[in-house]
Coordinates of C-alpha atoms and ligand atoms in Angstrom, one line a residue:
M1006 CA 0.4 0.0 0.1
D1007 CA 1.1 3.5 -1.0
Y1008 CA 2.1 5.8 2.3
L1009 CA 3.8 9.5 2.2
Q1010 CA 6.9 10.1 3.7
I1011 CA 8.1 13.3 4.8
I1012 CA 11.4 14.2 6.3
G1013 CA 10.2 17.8 8.4
G1014 CA 11.7 21.2 9.0
T1015 CA 11.8 22.6 5.7
K1016 CA 10.4 25.9 5.1
L1017 CA 7.6 26.5 1.6
S1018 CA 7.9 28.6 -0.6
G1019 CA 6.7 29.6 -4.5
S1020 CA 3.3 29.3 -5.5
I1021 CA 0.9 26.2 -6.9
N1022 CA -2.6 26.1 -8.5
I1023 CA -5.4 25.4 -6.8
S1024 CA -7.7 22.3 -8.7
G1025 CA -11.1 22.3 -9.0
A1026 CA -13.9 21.8 -5.4
K1027 CA -14.0 17.7 -5.5
N1028 CA -17.6 18.9 -3.2
S1029 CA -18.8 20.6 -6.1
A1030 CA -18.0 18.1 -8.9
L1031 CA -19.5 15.2 -7.2
P1032 CA -22.9 17.2 -7.2
V1033 CA -22.4 18.3 -10.9
I1034 CA -21.2 15.3 -11.9
A1035 CA -24.6 13.8 -10.8
A1036 CA -26.8 16.3 -12.2
T1037 CA -25.7 15.7 -15.6
I1038 CA -28.2 12.7 -15.1
L1039 CA -30.8 15.4 -15.3
S1040 CA -29.8 15.8 -19.0
D1041 CA -30.4 13.2 -22.3
K1042 CA -27.6 15.3 -24.1
P1043 CA -23.5 15.7 -24.0
V1044 CA -22.6 17.9 -21.1
T1045 CA -19.2 19.6 -20.5
L1046 CA -17.1 19.8 -17.5
T1047 CA -13.5 21.7 -17.1
N1048 CA -11.6 22.2 -14.0
L1049 CA -12.3 18.4 -12.3
P1050 CA -9.7 17.6 -10.0
N1051 CA -7.9 14.2 -10.7
V1052 CA -9.1 12.8 -7.5
V1053 CA -9.8 9.1 -6.6
D1054 CA -13.6 10.4 -5.5
I1055 CA -14.6 11.6 -9.1
R1056 CA -13.6 9.0 -11.1
T1057 CA -15.6 6.8 -8.9
L1058 CA -18.7 8.8 -9.9
L1059 CA -17.7 8.6 -13.7
K1060 CA -17.4 4.9 -13.1
L1061 CA -21.0 5.0 -11.5
L1062 CA -22.2 6.9 -14.5
T1063 CA -20.6 4.2 -16.9
M1064 CA -22.2 1.6 -15.1
L1065 CA -25.5 2.8 -15.4
G1066 CA -25.0 3.2 -19.4
G1067 CA -23.6 6.4 -19.5
S1068 CA -20.8 8.0 -21.4
V1069 CA -17.6 9.3 -20.4
E1070 CA -14.7 11.3 -22.4
Q1071 CA -11.9 12.3 -20.3
N1072 CA -9.0 14.1 -21.2
D1073 CA -7.3 16.1 -18.2
T1074 CA -9.6 18.1 -16.2
V1075 CA -12.1 18.4 -19.2
A1076 CA -15.0 15.9 -19.2
V1077 CA -17.9 15.2 -21.5
V1078 CA -20.6 13.4 -19.6
N1079 CA -23.3 11.8 -21.9
N1080 CA -26.1 10.6 -20.0
G1081 CA -28.5 10.1 -23.2
F1082 CA -28.2 6.2 -23.2
M1083 CA -28.8 5.2 -19.5
N1084 CA -29.8 1.9 -19.8
S1085 CA -29.7 1.4 -15.4
T1086 CA -30.9 3.0 -11.9
K1087 CA -28.8 0.8 -9.8
A1088 CA -26.2 2.7 -8.0
V1089 CA -24.6 -0.8 -6.9
Y1090 CA -23.2 -1.5 -3.1
E1091 CA -19.7 -1.9 -4.6
I1092 CA -19.6 1.8 -5.5
V1093 CA -21.4 3.4 -3.1
S1094 CA -19.7 1.8 -0.1
Q1095 CA -16.6 3.0 -1.6
M1096 CA -17.9 7.0 -1.9
R1097 CA -21.1 7.6 0.2
A1098 CA -21.3 10.8 -1.9
S1099 CA -23.0 8.5 -4.6
I1100 CA -26.2 9.0 -2.8
L1101 CA -26.2 12.7 -4.7
V1102 CA -27.8 10.2 -7.8
L1103 CA -31.0 9.7 -5.7
G1104 CA -32.4 13.2 -6.4
P1105 CA -31.8 12.9 -10.2
L1106 CA -32.2 9.1 -11.2
L1107 CA -35.5 9.4 -9.5
A1108 CA -36.3 13.0 -11.2
R1109 CA -35.6 11.5 -14.7
F1110 CA -36.3 8.0 -15.2
G1111 CA -39.7 8.0 -12.2
E1112 CA -37.5 5.0 -10.4
C1113 CA -34.3 4.1 -8.9
E1114 CA -32.2 2.0 -6.6
V1115 CA -29.5 3.3 -4.5
S1116 CA -26.9 1.8 -2.1
L1117 CA -27.4 3.1 1.9
P1118 CA -24.4 4.2 2.1
G1119 CA -24.2 3.3 5.7
G1120 CA -22.1 5.1 8.5
C1121 CA -18.1 6.4 8.1
A1122 CA -15.0 7.0 10.2
I1123 CA -16.3 10.5 11.2
G1124 CA -20.1 9.7 12.1
Q1125 CA -22.9 8.0 11.5
R1126 CA -23.8 10.2 8.7
P1127 CA -28.1 9.6 8.0
I1128 CA -29.6 10.4 4.8
D1129 CA -33.0 10.6 6.8
M1130 CA -33.7 14.4 5.3
H1131 CA -32.7 13.3 1.8
L1132 CA -35.8 10.5 1.9
K1133 CA -38.3 12.9 3.6
A1134 CA -37.7 15.4 0.8
L1135 CA -38.3 13.5 -1.5
E1136 CA -41.3 11.5 0.0
A1137 CA -42.5 15.2 0.4
M1138 CA -41.9 15.5 -3.4
G1139 CA -44.1 12.6 -4.2
A1140 CA -41.8 10.0 -4.5
K1141 CA -42.4 6.5 -2.6
I1142 CA -39.7 4.7 -0.5
E1143 CA -39.0 1.8 0.7
I1144 CA -35.3 0.6 2.4
K1145 CA -34.8 -3.2 1.2
G1146 CA -31.4 -5.4 1.3
G1147 CA -29.3 -2.3 2.0
Y1148 CA -30.9 -0.1 -1.0
V1149 CA -33.3 2.5 -0.9
R1150 CA -35.6 1.8 -3.9
A1151 CA -37.7 5.0 -4.4
E1152 CA -40.5 5.3 -7.0
A1153 CA -42.4 8.5 -8.9
P1154 CA -44.0 6.8 -12.0
N1155 CA -45.6 10.0 -12.4
G1156 CA -43.0 12.6 -12.1
L1157 CA -42.5 14.8 -8.7
H1158 CA -44.1 17.3 -7.7
G1159 CA -43.1 20.6 -5.7
A1160 CA -43.2 20.9 -2.4
K1161 CA -42.3 22.8 0.7
I1162 CA -39.3 21.1 2.7
V1163 CA -38.0 22.5 6.0
F1164 CA -35.1 21.0 6.9
D1165 CA -34.9 20.2 10.8
K1166 CA -30.9 20.3 10.5
I1167 CA -28.7 21.8 7.7
T1168 CA -27.7 19.5 4.7
V1169 CA -25.2 20.1 2.1
G1170 CA -26.3 16.6 0.7
G1171 CA -30.0 16.8 1.2
T1172 CA -29.9 20.5 -0.2
E1173 CA -28.3 19.1 -3.3
N1174 CA -30.7 16.3 -4.0
T1175 CA -33.7 18.0 -3.3
I1176 CA -32.5 21.1 -5.9
M1177 CA -31.8 18.5 -8.8
A1178 CA -35.0 16.2 -8.0
A1179 CA -37.0 19.9 -8.0
A1180 CA -35.6 20.6 -11.4
L1181 CA -37.7 18.3 -13.0
A1182 CA -40.6 18.3 -11.0
H1183 CA -44.2 19.4 -11.8
G1184 CA -44.7 22.9 -9.8
V1185 CA -42.7 25.0 -7.3
T1186 CA -40.5 23.4 -4.3
T1187 CA -39.5 25.2 -1.5
I1188 CA -36.3 24.5 0.8
V1189 CA -36.1 26.2 4.0
N1190 CA -32.9 26.1 6.5
A1191 CA -31.1 25.3 2.9
A1192 CA -27.5 24.8 3.0
K1193 CA -25.7 28.3 1.6
E1194 CA -22.0 26.8 0.2
P1195 CA -20.6 28.1 -2.9
E1196 CA -21.1 24.1 -3.7
I1197 CA -24.5 24.3 -3.9
V1198 CA -24.3 27.9 -5.3
Q1199 CA -22.3 26.0 -8.2
L1200 CA -25.3 23.3 -8.9
C1201 CA -28.0 26.2 -8.3
E1202 CA -26.3 28.3 -11.4
M1203 CA -25.4 24.7 -13.4
I1204 CA -29.4 24.8 -13.0
A1205 CA -30.4 27.9 -13.9
G1206 CA -28.4 28.2 -16.7
A1207 CA -30.4 25.3 -18.2
G1208 CA -33.5 27.3 -18.4
V1209 CA -34.8 26.7 -14.6
E1210 CA -36.0 29.5 -12.6
I1211 CA -34.5 29.4 -9.0
E1212 CA -34.8 32.3 -6.4
G1213 CA -32.6 32.4 -3.5
I1214 CA -29.7 30.9 -4.8
G1215 CA -26.7 31.1 -2.0
S1216 CA -29.7 32.0 0.8
S1217 CA -31.2 29.4 3.3
K1218 CA -34.9 30.1 1.5
I1219 CA -34.0 28.4 -2.1
V1220 CA -37.2 28.0 -4.7
I1221 CA -37.4 26.2 -7.7
H1222 CA -39.7 26.4 -10.6
G1223 CA -39.4 22.9 -11.5
T1224 CA -40.1 22.6 -15.2
G1225 CA -42.0 19.3 -15.5
Q1226 CA -39.4 18.2 -18.4
K1227 CA -37.9 14.9 -18.9
S1228 CA -34.6 16.3 -19.2
L1229 CA -32.6 19.3 -19.2
T1230 CA -29.8 21.2 -21.7
F1231 CA -27.1 22.1 -19.3
K1232 CA -24.1 24.9 -21.0
E1233 CA -20.4 24.0 -19.8
V1234 CA -19.6 23.7 -16.1
E1235 CA -16.5 25.3 -14.5
I1236 CA -15.8 23.2 -11.5
I1237 CA -15.5 26.2 -8.9
P1238 CA -11.7 26.4 -6.6
D1239 CA -11.3 23.8 -4.0
R1240 CA -12.0 25.8 -0.8
I1241 CA -10.8 23.4 1.6
E1242 CA -8.0 22.0 -0.6
A1243 CA -7.1 25.9 -0.8
G1244 CA -7.5 26.2 2.9
T1245 CA -5.2 23.0 3.7
Y1246 CA -2.4 24.9 1.7
L1247 CA -2.6 27.7 3.9
C1248 CA -2.5 25.9 7.1
A1249 CA 0.7 24.3 5.5
A1250 CA 2.3 27.1 5.0
A1251 CA 0.8 29.0 8.5
I1252 CA 2.3 26.0 10.3
T1253 CA 6.1 25.6 8.4
Q1254 CA 5.9 29.6 9.1
S1255 CA 6.1 30.3 5.3
M1256 CA 5.1 32.6 2.6
I1257 CA 3.2 31.0 -0.2
T1258 CA 0.9 32.2 -3.5
L1259 CA -2.1 30.0 -4.4
N1260 CA -3.5 30.6 -7.8
K1261 CA -6.8 29.7 -9.1
V1262 CA -8.8 30.5 -6.1
N1263 CA -11.5 32.4 -4.4
A1264 CA -10.7 34.3 -1.4
E1265 CA -14.2 34.4 -0.9
H1266 CA -15.0 31.0 -0.1
I1267 CA -12.4 30.6 2.6
Q1268 CA -12.9 33.8 4.4
A1269 CA -13.5 31.7 7.8
S1270 CA -9.9 30.0 7.4
I1271 CA -8.5 33.0 6.6
D1272 CA -10.0 35.5 9.6
K1273 CA -8.5 32.1 12.3
L1274 CA -5.1 32.4 10.3
E1275 CA -5.2 36.2 10.8
A1276 CA -5.8 35.7 14.5
M1277 CA -3.3 33.7 14.4
G1278 CA -0.9 36.2 13.3
C1279 CA -0.7 35.2 9.8
S1280 CA -1.3 38.0 7.0
F1281 CA -2.3 38.4 3.7
E1282 CA -2.7 39.8 0.1
I1283 CA -5.6 38.8 -1.7
E1284 CA -6.1 39.8 -5.3
E1285 CA -9.1 38.3 -7.6
T1286 CA -7.9 35.2 -8.0
S1287 CA -4.8 34.9 -5.8
I1288 CA -3.5 34.9 -1.9
T1289 CA -0.6 35.1 -0.5
I1290 CA -0.6 34.1 2.9
K1291 CA 2.8 35.3 5.0
P1292 CA 3.7 33.7 8.4
A1293 CA 3.1 34.7 11.9
Q1294 CA 5.9 36.5 14.1
K1295 CA 5.1 34.2 16.8
L1296 CA 1.9 32.0 15.7
K1297 CA -0.9 32.2 18.4
F1298 CA -3.5 30.0 19.8
V1299 CA -6.8 29.3 18.1
D1300 CA -10.6 29.0 19.4
L1301 CA -13.2 27.8 16.7
I1302 CA -16.1 26.0 16.5
T1303 CA -17.5 24.1 13.1
T1304 CA -20.3 25.1 11.6
E1305 CA -22.2 25.5 8.3
Y1306 CA -20.9 28.0 5.3
P1307 CA -19.9 30.7 5.9
G1308 CA -18.7 29.7 9.3
F1309 CA -15.7 27.7 10.1
P1310 CA -16.1 24.5 7.6
T1311 CA -15.8 21.2 9.1
D1312 CA -13.7 19.8 6.7
M1313 CA -10.5 22.0 7.9
Q1314 CA -11.1 21.3 11.7
A1315 CA -8.6 18.8 11.7
Q1316 CA -5.4 21.0 9.9
F1317 CA -6.0 23.7 12.6
M1318 CA -5.9 21.5 15.2
A1319 CA -2.5 20.4 13.5
V1320 CA -1.6 24.1 13.1
A1321 CA -2.5 24.7 16.7
T1322 CA -0.6 22.1 17.7
I1323 CA 2.8 24.2 18.1
A1324 CA 0.9 27.5 18.5
E1325 CA 1.8 29.6 21.7
G1326 CA -1.2 29.5 24.5
E1327 CA -3.9 26.3 24.7
S1328 CA -6.6 26.5 21.6
L1329 CA -9.9 25.1 21.9
I1330 CA -11.7 23.3 19.2
E1331 CA -15.4 22.1 19.2
E1332 CA -17.0 20.2 16.6
R1333 CA -20.3 20.7 15.9
L1334 CA -21.2 18.8 12.8
F1335 CA -20.2 15.2 13.1
E1336 CA -20.1 13.3 16.0
N1337 CA -16.4 11.6 15.9
R1338 CA -14.6 13.5 13.9
F1339 CA -11.5 13.4 16.2
M1340 CA -9.9 10.5 15.0
H1341 CA -6.5 12.4 13.9
V1342 CA -5.9 13.4 17.7
S1343 CA -4.5 10.2 18.8
E1344 CA -2.1 9.9 15.9
L1345 CA -1.1 13.6 16.2
N1346 CA -0.4 13.3 19.6
R1347 CA 1.5 9.6 18.6
L1348 CA 4.0 12.7 16.6
G1349 CA 4.0 14.0 20.1
A1350 CA 1.1 16.9 20.0
D1351 CA -0.5 17.5 23.4
I1352 CA -4.7 17.5 22.7
W1353 CA -7.2 16.6 25.4
L1354 CA -10.2 15.4 24.4
K1355 CA -13.6 16.2 26.4
G1356 CA -16.7 15.3 24.5
N1357 CA -17.0 17.3 20.9
I1358 CA -14.1 19.8 22.4
A1359 CA -10.6 19.1 21.9
A1360 CA -8.0 21.1 23.7
V1361 CA -4.6 21.5 22.4
R1362 CA -2.0 22.5 24.9
P1363 CA 1.1 23.8 23.1
V1364 CA 4.4 21.8 22.6
K1365 CA 7.8 23.2 21.6
T1366 CA 8.2 20.8 18.4
L1367 CA 6.6 17.4 17.0
Y1368 CA 8.7 14.3 16.6
G1369 CA 8.5 12.0 13.1
A1370 CA 6.5 8.6 13.8
D1371 CA 4.7 5.9 11.8
V1372 CA 1.0 7.7 11.9
M1373 CA -2.1 5.9 9.9
A1374 CA -4.6 8.3 7.9
T1375 CA -8.5 7.4 9.7
D1376 CA -10.6 10.0 7.1
L1377 CA -9.6 12.3 4.2
R1378 CA -9.4 15.6 6.3
A1379 CA -7.3 13.9 9.1
S1380 CA -4.8 12.4 6.9
S1381 CA -4.0 16.3 5.4
A1382 CA -3.7 17.0 9.3
L1383 CA -0.8 14.3 9.5
V1384 CA 1.0 15.1 6.5
L1385 CA 1.2 18.8 8.0
A1386 CA 2.4 17.8 11.1
G1387 CA 4.5 15.6 9.3
L1388 CA 5.8 18.9 7.4
I1389 CA 7.3 20.6 11.0
A1390 CA 8.0 17.0 12.9
N1391 CA 11.7 16.0 13.6
G1392 CA 12.8 13.9 11.8
V1393 CA 11.0 11.0 9.2
T1394 CA 6.8 11.0 9.6
N1395 CA 5.4 7.7 7.2
V1396 CA 1.5 8.3 7.0
H1397 CA -0.2 5.4 6.0
R1398 CA -3.8 4.8 4.8
I1399 CA -2.9 7.6 2.2
Y1400 CA -5.8 5.8 0.0
H1401 CA -8.4 8.5 2.1
L1402 CA -6.0 11.3 0.9
D1403 CA -6.5 10.2 -2.8
R1404 CA -10.1 10.5 -2.5
G1405 CA -9.9 14.4 -2.6
Y1406 CA -6.4 15.6 -2.5
D1407 CA -5.2 16.2 -6.5
N1408 CA -1.6 15.8 -6.4
L1409 CA -0.8 16.5 -2.8
E1410 CA 2.7 15.5 -2.5
G1411 CA 3.3 17.1 -6.3
K1412 CA 1.8 20.7 -5.2
L1413 CA 3.5 20.2 -1.5
S1414 CA 7.1 19.3 -3.5
A1415 CA 6.7 22.1 -5.7
L1416 CA 6.8 24.5 -3.0
G1417 CA 9.5 22.6 -1.5
A1418 CA 8.5 20.0 1.0
N1419 CA 10.5 17.1 1.3
I1420 CA 7.4 14.5 0.9
T1421 CA 7.5 11.5 -1.1
R1422 CA 5.0 8.5 -2.3
L1423 CA 6.7 5.3 -1.7
H1424 CA 5.0 1.5 -1.6
G1425 CA 5.3 -1.0 0.9
Ligands
UD1_532 C1 -20.9 17.2 2.6 C2 -19.5 17.2 2.3 C3 -18.7 16.8 3.4 C4 -19.1 18.0 4.9 C5 -20.0 18.2 4.9 C6 -20.6 18.7 5.6 C7 -19.7 16.6 -0.1 C8 -19.8 15.4 -1.0 N1 -19.4 16.2 1.3 O1 -21.1 16.4 3.3 O2 -17.5 17.0 2.9 O3 -17.9 17.5 5.5 O4 -21.1 18.5 3.9 O5 -20.0 19.8 5.6 O6 -20.0 18.1 -0.5 N2 -27.1 14.4 8.3 C9 -28.7 14.2 8.8 N3 -29.2 13.2 7.9 C10 -29.5 13.4 6.5 C11 -28.5 14.8 6.4 C12 -27.1 15.0 6.9 O7 -28.9 13.7 10.3 O8 -30.5 13.3 5.8 C13 -26.6 15.0 8.9 C14 -25.0 14.4 9.3 O9 -25.0 13.5 9.8 C15 -24.4 15.8 9.8 C16 -25.3 16.9 8.9 O10 -26.7 16.5 8.9 O11 -24.2 15.5 11.2 C17 -24.5 17.3 8.1 O12 -24.2 16.8 6.7 P1 -24.2 17.4 5.5 O13 -24.3 18.6 5.6 O14 -25.2 16.6 4.8 O15 -22.9 16.8 4.9 P2 -22.7 15.9 3.6 O16 -23.7 16.4 2.6 O17 -23.0 14.2 3.6

């Protein structure tokens, strides 16, 4: 199995390009199911999750022609509506095909994703929303079987809790439904905005894009015709490299990035003493003279993202003063704590709060990646640890980081992918 070997202690410098956002590309790819014509997608990141979802489309009878970051997806000849366990178990976000398959074909079967390392992650709100739109849903044999033979109808959906995937599934289903769907307590993430703009670009009237109340005027049509979609920059990848600069006390520049999408991370890094030069599509981070502690609570966009919690914890390990990090979205998203402690960090957990007491230095060791973002926190810690850090189980990293070791090497880090 591949692992990353990092020899800590080098400063970073220079600039890199940020890739397209995995979490935006996933719903955009799922939304192509709403069309029976080819759709061109550009700026796709080269990560395993994207390949997995594209493979799922081909298993359903779609075709994908890909050249580097550009793919033309044609779902005109789809002949299956069953998303099998083999794929969904590899990637939970496959559940995003549920809404569009049901809306376009009037029936589908999608394997239940189950829990994952960071929590139970139910999909009850996705199902309730589709039921409110007229779907008959049954859970049998580990599959969600959904039917709406006469099509879906508009409905008022009030989410009990903000859900990114649930909002996305509902928007996609509502686009082909008959009548108006109103989503109250909708997610406001930039990825939701991109999905809405893609669907609005196909002629579907959508009000309240980017707000917590989205109104979709369903077309009642069988299919949509999409314009080309350019995937937005990955705000989590960008935030991770900002943390790499902060922890190594380096100055680096990120290109092809949208600073507005990472304001919460920028604010926290500023509070820790870093400074920024922000241009329209680039950000330069300058090191803190003395890195200070950080207090943060994860919450929905535009608040501080749970997907950046682990990386900030890595930075906090060597910052001056005790940091308090509270995880509010997922019940088990602290798996990186014990691994960071293996590198010499001093982190204590009480319920969903981690207290990070500063240490003078970290020491290289073998550590194990447990989920996607936890893995990148271990890489960040390895960048400053004395000696050699081997990060194992990096298949988690490969799911969502495009060429992490290549980009970090380009910035001067001593990081190598090894096999064994
Ligand atoms: C998405 C992101 C993920 C990010 C998360 C929160 C993608 C592919 N993934 O995941 O990286 O960490 O948003 O920002 O975009 N919940 C329920 N019932 C549901 C749905 C969700 O209880 O039906 C709960 C979840 O367990 C979690 C919370 O709601 O506690 C938020 O989850 P949600 O926003 O749906 O996350 P994902 O869309 O799975």
